[in-house]
Short mmCIF file of C-alpha atoms in Angstrom, two decimals:
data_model
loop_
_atom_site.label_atom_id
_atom_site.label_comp_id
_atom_site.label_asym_id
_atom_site.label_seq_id
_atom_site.Cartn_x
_atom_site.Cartn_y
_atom_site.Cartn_z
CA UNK A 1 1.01 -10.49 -23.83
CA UNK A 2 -1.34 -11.48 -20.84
CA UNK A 3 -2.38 -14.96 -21.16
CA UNK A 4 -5.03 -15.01 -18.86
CA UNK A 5 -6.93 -12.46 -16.69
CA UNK A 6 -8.60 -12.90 -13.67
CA UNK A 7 -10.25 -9.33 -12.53
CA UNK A 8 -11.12 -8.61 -9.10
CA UNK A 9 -13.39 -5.56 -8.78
CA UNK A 10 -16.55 -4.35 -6.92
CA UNK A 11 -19.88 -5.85 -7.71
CA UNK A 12 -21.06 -3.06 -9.60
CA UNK A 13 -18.24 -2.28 -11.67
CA UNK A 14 -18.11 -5.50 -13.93
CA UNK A 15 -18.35 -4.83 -17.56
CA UNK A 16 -21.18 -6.91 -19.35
CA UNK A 17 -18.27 -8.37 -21.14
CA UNK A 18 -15.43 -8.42 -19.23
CA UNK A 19 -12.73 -10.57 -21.53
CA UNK A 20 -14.14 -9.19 -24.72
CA UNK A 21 -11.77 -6.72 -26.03
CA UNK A 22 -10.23 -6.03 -22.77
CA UNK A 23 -7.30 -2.97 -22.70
CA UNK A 24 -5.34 -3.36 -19.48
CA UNK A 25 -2.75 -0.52 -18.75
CA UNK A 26 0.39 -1.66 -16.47
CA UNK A 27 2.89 0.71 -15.51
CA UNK A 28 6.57 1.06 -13.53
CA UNK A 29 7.74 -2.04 -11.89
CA UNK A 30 4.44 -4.56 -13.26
CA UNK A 31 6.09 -3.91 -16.58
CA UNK A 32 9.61 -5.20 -15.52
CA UNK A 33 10.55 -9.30 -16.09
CA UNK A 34 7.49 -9.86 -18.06
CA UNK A 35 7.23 -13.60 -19.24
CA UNK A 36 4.58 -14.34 -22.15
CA UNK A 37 1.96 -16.59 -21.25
CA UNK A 38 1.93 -16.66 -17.19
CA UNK A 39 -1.18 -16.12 -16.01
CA UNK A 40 -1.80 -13.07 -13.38
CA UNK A 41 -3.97 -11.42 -11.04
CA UNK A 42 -4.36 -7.69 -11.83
CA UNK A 43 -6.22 -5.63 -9.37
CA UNK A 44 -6.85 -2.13 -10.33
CA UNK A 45 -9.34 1.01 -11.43
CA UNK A 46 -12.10 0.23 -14.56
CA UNK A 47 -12.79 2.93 -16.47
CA UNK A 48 -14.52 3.68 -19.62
CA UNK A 49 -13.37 5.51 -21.88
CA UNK A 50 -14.11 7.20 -25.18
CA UNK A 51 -12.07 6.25 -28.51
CA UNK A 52 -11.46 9.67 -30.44
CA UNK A 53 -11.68 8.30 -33.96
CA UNK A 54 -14.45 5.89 -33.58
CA UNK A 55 -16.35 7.81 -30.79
CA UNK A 56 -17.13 4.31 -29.30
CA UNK A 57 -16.72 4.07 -25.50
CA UNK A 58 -15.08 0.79 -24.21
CA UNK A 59 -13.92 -0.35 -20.73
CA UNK A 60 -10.13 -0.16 -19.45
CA UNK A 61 -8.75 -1.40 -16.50
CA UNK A 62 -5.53 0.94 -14.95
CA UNK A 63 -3.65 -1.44 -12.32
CA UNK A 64 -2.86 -1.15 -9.80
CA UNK A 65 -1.06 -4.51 -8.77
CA UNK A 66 -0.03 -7.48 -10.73
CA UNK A 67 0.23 -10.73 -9.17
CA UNK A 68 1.73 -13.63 -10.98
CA UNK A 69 0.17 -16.74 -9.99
CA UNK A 70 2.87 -19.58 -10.72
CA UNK A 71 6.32 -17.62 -11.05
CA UNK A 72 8.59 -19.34 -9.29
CA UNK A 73 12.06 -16.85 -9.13
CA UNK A 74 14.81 -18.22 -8.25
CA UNK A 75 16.86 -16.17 -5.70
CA UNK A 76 20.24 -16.69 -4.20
CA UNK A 77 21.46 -16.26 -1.24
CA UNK A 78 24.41 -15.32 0.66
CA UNK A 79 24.76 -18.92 1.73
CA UNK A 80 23.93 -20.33 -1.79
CA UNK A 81 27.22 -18.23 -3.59
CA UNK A 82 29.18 -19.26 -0.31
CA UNK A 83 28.28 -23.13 -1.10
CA UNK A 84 28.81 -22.69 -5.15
CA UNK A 85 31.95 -21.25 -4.51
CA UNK A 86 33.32 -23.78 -2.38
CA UNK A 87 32.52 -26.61 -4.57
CA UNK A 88 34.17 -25.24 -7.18
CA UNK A 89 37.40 -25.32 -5.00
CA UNK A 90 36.86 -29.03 -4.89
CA UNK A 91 39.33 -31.56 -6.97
CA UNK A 92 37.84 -32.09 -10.28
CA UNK A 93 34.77 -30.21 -9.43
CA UNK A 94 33.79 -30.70 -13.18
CA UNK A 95 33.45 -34.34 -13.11
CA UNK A 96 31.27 -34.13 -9.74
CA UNK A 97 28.85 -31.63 -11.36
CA UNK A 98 28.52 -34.14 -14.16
CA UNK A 99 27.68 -37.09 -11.78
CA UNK A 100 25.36 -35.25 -10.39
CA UNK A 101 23.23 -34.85 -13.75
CA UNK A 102 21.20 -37.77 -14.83
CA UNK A 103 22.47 -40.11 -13.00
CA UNK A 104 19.85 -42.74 -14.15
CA UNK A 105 21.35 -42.40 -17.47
CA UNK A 106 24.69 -44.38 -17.50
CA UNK A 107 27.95 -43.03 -18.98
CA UNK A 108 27.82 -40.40 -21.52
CA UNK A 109 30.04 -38.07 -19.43
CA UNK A 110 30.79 -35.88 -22.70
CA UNK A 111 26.59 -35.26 -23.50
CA UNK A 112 25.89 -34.26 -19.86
CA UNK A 113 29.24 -31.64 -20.18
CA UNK A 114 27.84 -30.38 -23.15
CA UNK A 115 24.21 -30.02 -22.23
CA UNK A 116 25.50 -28.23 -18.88
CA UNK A 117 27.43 -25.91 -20.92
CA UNK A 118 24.02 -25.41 -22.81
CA UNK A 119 22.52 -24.33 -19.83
CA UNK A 120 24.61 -21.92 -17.89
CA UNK A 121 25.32 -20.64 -21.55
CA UNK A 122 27.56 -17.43 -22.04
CA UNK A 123 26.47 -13.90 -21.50
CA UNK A 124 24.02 -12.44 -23.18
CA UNK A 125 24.00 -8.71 -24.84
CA UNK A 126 21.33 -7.21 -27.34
CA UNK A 127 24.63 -7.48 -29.78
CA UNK A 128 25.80 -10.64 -28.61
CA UNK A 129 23.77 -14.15 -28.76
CA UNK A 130 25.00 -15.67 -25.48
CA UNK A 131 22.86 -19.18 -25.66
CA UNK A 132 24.22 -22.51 -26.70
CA UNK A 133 21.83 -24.61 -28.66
CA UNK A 134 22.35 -28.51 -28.68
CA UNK A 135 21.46 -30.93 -31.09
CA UNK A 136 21.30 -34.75 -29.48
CA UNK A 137 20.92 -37.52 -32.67
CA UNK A 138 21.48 -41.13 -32.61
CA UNK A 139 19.66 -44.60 -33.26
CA UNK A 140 16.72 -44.91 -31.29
CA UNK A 141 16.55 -46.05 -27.41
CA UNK A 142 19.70 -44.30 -26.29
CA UNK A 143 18.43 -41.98 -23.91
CA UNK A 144 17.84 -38.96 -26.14
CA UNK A 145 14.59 -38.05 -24.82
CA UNK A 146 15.43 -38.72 -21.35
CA UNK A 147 18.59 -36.67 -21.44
CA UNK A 148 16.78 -33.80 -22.97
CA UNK A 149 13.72 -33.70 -20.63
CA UNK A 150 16.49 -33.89 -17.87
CA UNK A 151 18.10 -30.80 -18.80
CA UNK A 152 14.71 -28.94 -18.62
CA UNK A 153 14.81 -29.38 -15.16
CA UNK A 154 17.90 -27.39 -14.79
CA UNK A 155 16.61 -23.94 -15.95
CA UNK A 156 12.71 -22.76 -14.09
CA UNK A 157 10.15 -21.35 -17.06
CA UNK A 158 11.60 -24.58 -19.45
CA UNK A 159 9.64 -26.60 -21.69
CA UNK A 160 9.50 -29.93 -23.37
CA UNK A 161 7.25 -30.22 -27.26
CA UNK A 162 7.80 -33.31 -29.47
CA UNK A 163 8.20 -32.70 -32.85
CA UNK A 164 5.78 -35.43 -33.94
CA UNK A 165 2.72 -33.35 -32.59
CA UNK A 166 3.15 -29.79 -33.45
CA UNK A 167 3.89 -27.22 -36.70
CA UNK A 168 5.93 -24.39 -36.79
CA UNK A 169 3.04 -21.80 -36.03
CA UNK A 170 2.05 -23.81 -32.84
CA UNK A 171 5.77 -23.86 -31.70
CA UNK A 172 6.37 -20.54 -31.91
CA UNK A 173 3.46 -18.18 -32.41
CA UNK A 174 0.50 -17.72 -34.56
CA UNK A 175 -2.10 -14.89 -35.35
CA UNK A 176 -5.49 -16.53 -35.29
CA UNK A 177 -8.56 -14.74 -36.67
CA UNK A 178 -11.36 -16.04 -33.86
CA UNK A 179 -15.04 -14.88 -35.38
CA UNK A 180 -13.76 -11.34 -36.37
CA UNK A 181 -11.02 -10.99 -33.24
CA UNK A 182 -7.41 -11.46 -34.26
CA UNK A 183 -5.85 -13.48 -30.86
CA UNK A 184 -1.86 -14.04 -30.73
CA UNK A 185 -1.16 -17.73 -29.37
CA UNK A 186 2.61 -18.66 -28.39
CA UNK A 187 3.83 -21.64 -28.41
CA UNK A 188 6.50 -23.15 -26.02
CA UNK A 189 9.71 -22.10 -27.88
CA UNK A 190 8.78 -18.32 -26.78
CA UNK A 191 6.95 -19.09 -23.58
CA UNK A 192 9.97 -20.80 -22.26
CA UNK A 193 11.86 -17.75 -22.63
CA UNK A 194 14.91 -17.02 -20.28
CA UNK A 195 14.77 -21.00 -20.04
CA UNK A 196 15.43 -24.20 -22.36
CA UNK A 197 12.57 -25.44 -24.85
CA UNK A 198 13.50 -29.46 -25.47
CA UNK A 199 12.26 -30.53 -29.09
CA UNK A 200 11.87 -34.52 -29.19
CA UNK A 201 11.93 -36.07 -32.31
CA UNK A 202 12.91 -32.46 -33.89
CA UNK A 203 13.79 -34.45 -37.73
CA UNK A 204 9.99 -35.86 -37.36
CA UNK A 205 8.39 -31.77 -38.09
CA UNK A 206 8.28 -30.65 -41.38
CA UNK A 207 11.37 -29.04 -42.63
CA UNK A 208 9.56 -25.98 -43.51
CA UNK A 209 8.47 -25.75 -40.06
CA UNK A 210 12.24 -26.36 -38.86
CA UNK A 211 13.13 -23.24 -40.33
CA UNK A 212 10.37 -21.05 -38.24
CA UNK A 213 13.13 -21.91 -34.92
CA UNK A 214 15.84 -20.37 -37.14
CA UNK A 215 15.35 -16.55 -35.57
CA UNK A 216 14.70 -17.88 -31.89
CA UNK A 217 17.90 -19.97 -32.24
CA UNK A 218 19.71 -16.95 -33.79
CA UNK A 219 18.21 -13.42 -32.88
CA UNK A 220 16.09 -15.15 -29.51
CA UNK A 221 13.02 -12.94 -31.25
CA UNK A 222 10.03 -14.46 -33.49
CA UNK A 223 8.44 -11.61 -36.19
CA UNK A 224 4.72 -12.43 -36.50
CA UNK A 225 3.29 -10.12 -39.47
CA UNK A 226 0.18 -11.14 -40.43
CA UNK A 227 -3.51 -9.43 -40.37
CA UNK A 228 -2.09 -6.13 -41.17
CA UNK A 229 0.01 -6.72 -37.83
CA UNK A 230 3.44 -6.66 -37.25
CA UNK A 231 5.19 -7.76 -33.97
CA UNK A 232 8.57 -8.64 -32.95
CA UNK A 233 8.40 -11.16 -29.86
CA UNK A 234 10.85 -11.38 -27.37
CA UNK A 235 12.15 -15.14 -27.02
CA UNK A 236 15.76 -15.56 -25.61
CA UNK A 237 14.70 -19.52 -25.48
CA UNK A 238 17.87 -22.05 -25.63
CA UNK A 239 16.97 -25.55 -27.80
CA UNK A 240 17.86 -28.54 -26.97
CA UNK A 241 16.46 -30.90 -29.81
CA UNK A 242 16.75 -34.52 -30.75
CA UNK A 243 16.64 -36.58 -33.92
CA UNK A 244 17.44 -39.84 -35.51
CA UNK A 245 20.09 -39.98 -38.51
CA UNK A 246 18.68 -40.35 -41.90
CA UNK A 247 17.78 -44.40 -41.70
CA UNK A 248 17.90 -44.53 -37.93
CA UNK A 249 21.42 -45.48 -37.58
CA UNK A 250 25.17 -44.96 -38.63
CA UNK A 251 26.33 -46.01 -41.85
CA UNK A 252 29.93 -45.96 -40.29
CA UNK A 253 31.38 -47.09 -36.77
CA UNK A 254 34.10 -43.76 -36.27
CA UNK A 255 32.46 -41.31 -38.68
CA UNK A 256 29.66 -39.30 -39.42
CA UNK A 257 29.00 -38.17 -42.95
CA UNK A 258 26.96 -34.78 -43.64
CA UNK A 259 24.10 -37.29 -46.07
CA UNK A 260 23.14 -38.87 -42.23
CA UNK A 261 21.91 -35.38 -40.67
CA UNK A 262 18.67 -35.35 -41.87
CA UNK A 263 18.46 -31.47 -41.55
CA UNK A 264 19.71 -28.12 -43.88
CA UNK A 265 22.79 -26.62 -43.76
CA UNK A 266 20.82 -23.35 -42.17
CA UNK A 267 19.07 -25.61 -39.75
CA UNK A 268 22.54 -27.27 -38.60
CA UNK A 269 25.13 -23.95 -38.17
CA UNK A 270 22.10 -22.94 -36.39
CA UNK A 271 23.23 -25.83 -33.19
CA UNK A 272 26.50 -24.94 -31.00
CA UNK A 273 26.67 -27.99 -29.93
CA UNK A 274 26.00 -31.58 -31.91
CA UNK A 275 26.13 -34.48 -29.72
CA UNK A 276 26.61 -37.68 -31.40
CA UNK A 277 25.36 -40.99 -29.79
CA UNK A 278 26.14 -44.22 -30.75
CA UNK A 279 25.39 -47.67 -29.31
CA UNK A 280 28.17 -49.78 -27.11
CA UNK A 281 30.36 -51.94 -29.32
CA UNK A 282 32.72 -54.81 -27.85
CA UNK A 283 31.65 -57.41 -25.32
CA UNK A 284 33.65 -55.96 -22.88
CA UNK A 285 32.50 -52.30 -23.20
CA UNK A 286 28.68 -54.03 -22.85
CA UNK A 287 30.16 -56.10 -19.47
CA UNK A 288 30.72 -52.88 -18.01
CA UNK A 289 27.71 -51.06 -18.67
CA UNK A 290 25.23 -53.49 -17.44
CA UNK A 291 27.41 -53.43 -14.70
CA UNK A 292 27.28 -50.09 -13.54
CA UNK A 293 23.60 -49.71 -14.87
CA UNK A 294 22.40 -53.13 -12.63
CA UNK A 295 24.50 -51.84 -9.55
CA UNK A 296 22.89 -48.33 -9.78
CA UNK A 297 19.68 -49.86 -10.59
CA UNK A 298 19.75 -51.50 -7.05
CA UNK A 299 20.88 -48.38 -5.19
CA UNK A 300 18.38 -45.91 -6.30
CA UNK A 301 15.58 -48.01 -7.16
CA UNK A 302 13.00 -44.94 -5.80
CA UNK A 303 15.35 -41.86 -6.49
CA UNK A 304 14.26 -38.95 -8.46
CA UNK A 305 17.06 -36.71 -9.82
CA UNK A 306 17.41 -33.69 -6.90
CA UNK A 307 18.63 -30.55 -8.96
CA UNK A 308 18.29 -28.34 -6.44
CA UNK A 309 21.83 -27.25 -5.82
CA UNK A 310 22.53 -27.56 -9.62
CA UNK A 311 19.88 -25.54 -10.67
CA UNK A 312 21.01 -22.59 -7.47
CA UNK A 313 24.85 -23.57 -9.14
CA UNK A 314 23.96 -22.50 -12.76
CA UNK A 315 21.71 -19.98 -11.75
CA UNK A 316 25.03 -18.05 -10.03
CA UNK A 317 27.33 -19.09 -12.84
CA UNK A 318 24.76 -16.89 -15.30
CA UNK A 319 25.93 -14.06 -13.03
CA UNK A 320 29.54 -14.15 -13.83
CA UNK A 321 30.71 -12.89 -17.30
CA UNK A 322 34.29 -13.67 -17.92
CA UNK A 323 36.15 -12.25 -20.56
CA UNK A 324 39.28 -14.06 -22.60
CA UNK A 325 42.75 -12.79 -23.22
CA UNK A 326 44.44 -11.94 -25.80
CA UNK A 327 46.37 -15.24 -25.66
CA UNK A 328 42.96 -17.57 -25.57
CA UNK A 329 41.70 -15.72 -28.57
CA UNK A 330 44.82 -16.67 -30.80
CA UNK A 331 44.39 -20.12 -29.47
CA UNK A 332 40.39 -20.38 -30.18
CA UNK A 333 41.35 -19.09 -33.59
CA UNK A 334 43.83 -21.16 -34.47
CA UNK A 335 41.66 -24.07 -33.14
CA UNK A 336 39.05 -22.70 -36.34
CA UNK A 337 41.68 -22.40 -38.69
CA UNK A 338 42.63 -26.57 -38.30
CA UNK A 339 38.47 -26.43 -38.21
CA UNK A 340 38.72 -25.75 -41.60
CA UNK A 341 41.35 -27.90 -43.06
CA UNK A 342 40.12 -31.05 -42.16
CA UNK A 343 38.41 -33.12 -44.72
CA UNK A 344 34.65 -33.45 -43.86
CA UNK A 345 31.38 -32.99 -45.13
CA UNK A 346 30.30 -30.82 -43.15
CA UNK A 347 30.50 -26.69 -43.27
CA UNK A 348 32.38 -24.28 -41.07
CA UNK A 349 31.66 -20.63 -40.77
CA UNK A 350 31.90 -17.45 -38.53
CA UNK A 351 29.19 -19.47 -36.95
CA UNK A 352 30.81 -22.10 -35.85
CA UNK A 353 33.58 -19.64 -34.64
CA UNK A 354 31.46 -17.69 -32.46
CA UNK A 355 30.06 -21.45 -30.90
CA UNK A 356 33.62 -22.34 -29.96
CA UNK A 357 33.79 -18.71 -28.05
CA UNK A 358 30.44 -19.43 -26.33
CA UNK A 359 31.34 -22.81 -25.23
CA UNK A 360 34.44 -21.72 -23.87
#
């Protein structure tokens, strides 16, 4: 899974081909927190050795250190849980967290909730999927995009693709066959793993090519078999995607129908979270948005969004894994149960049970 390779070594022990073919062995703690696609440093021992089926001798390199060249971890101090917990002790703590995200965009108190949910997400277990996916759709120019390509900067390793400019290979992973050499390429919904890959425009890709996100929403993994090869590719990646409704607006003012989602049944059960924007309706409601937009406008004419404490505040509230009672099961299931009486066009599984556990 090394992306790129730079090799320091004496003078005369460079291979005549040093990137052809190269076999690097890593051991004990280089092996631990591995991220696909960040480039490193390895300094270590080249050997050549002898294959014992083909008798051919090729050249190895054993390190002996791994440096990674842009990984930026995120540690917390003493001082940084002291300061998380005492906000939290704050009177409606909630709504100042939410103030503090996108501020540029105006309103929308509800989206910026949901897509902070989305990012501290709920624990995650190798039996239990712990990240909320989002789905933002609405006409265009509402602040989709920029809400999205906010939230990236909440989470380090994140990424942002549009949907207009890739295929389901190139946004996940491919097997290429390069003159003779097969060559494994990821694309940004695994290389953001352990962060959030934003999908602009996600309705504009293929719906075949939809589906290929279906096991990194779901399992966090991506199979590639393929060449004779088959891999299983670690990518616990949350997805944050945007769309337009079918048309590029609502047929209704205070409903949604399931014909507007331009997207399969699979594709939707598939999103925890499905945040529905609409534009501003009544002169008044309009009066008071280019009010607050003109007046913050003026006040942060040259401010770019800090998310330093926020991204120090999620980071610590990925450490703590509640559990719920006994009591807040009964109520999250009786919550499904109504779920599933009302009269909609839309679908309700154990899927959308689990989301209502996650989210809470």
């Amino acid at each position: 899974y090394i992306n790129t390779v730079e090799l320091v070594v004496q003078p005369d022990e460079v291979p005549e081909n040093p990137l052809d073919g190269l076999t690097v062995y890593v051991f004990d703690k280089y092996t631990e927190g591995i991220i696909i696609g960040e480039k490193v440093k390895i300094m270590g021992r080249i050997e050549h050795v002898q294959d014992l089926r083909s008798k051919k001798h090729h050249t190895v390199i054993t390190a002996q250190e791994v440096k990674y060249e842009d990984r930026k971890k995120l540690v917390l101090t003493e001082k940084d849980i002291e300061e998380c917990k005492k906000f939290v002790e704050q009177k409606n703590f909630k709504q100042k967290l939410v103030s503090m995200f996108a501020p540029n965009i105006i309103g929308e108190e509800n989206k910026k909730l949901g897509l902070l949910l989305s990012a501290i997400s709920s624990p995650e277990t190798k039996k239990h999927k712990g990240r909320i996916n989002v789905l933002l759709i609405g006409p265009p120019g509402l602040a989709k995009t920029k809400m999205g390509q906010e939230s990236i900067q909440l989470r380090r390793n994140s990424k942002y693709v549009s949907g207009k400019n890739t295929t389901g290979g190139s946004l996940t992973s491919m097997i290429l066959n390069d003159n003779g050499k097969l060559t494994m390429h990821f694309g940004p919904a695994v290389l953001a793993r352990g962060g959030i890959c934003f999908v602009n425009e996600f309705d504009k890709l293929d719906a075949s090519h939809q589906n290929s996100l279906l096991e990194v929403m779901e399992e966090g993994t991506v199979h590639m078999n393929k060449f004779a090869k088959n891999v299983e590719i670690p990518a616990p990646t949350t997805i944050i995607a945007s769309a337009n409704p079918r048309n590029d607006n609502w047929l209704f003012p205070n409903k949604i129908t399931r014909e507007e989602i331009p997207f399969s049944s699979l594709i939707i059960n598939r999103f925890d979270i499905v945040l529905a924007f609409r534009n501003i309706m009544g002169e008044e409601a309009i009066r008071k948005f280019v009010d607050r937009k003109t007046e913050y406008d003026e006040s942060h004419m040259q401010d770019e969004s800090d998310y330093t404490f926020m991204e120090k505040f999620i980071e610590y509230g990925r450490t703590i894994t509640p559990t719920l009672t006994q009591q807040a099961r009964a109520y999250l299931g009786e919550f499904y149960v109504k779920l599933t009486r009302t009269d909609n066009n839309f679908i309700f599984n154990t899927r959308t049970l689990e989301s209502i556990i996650r989210i809470s």
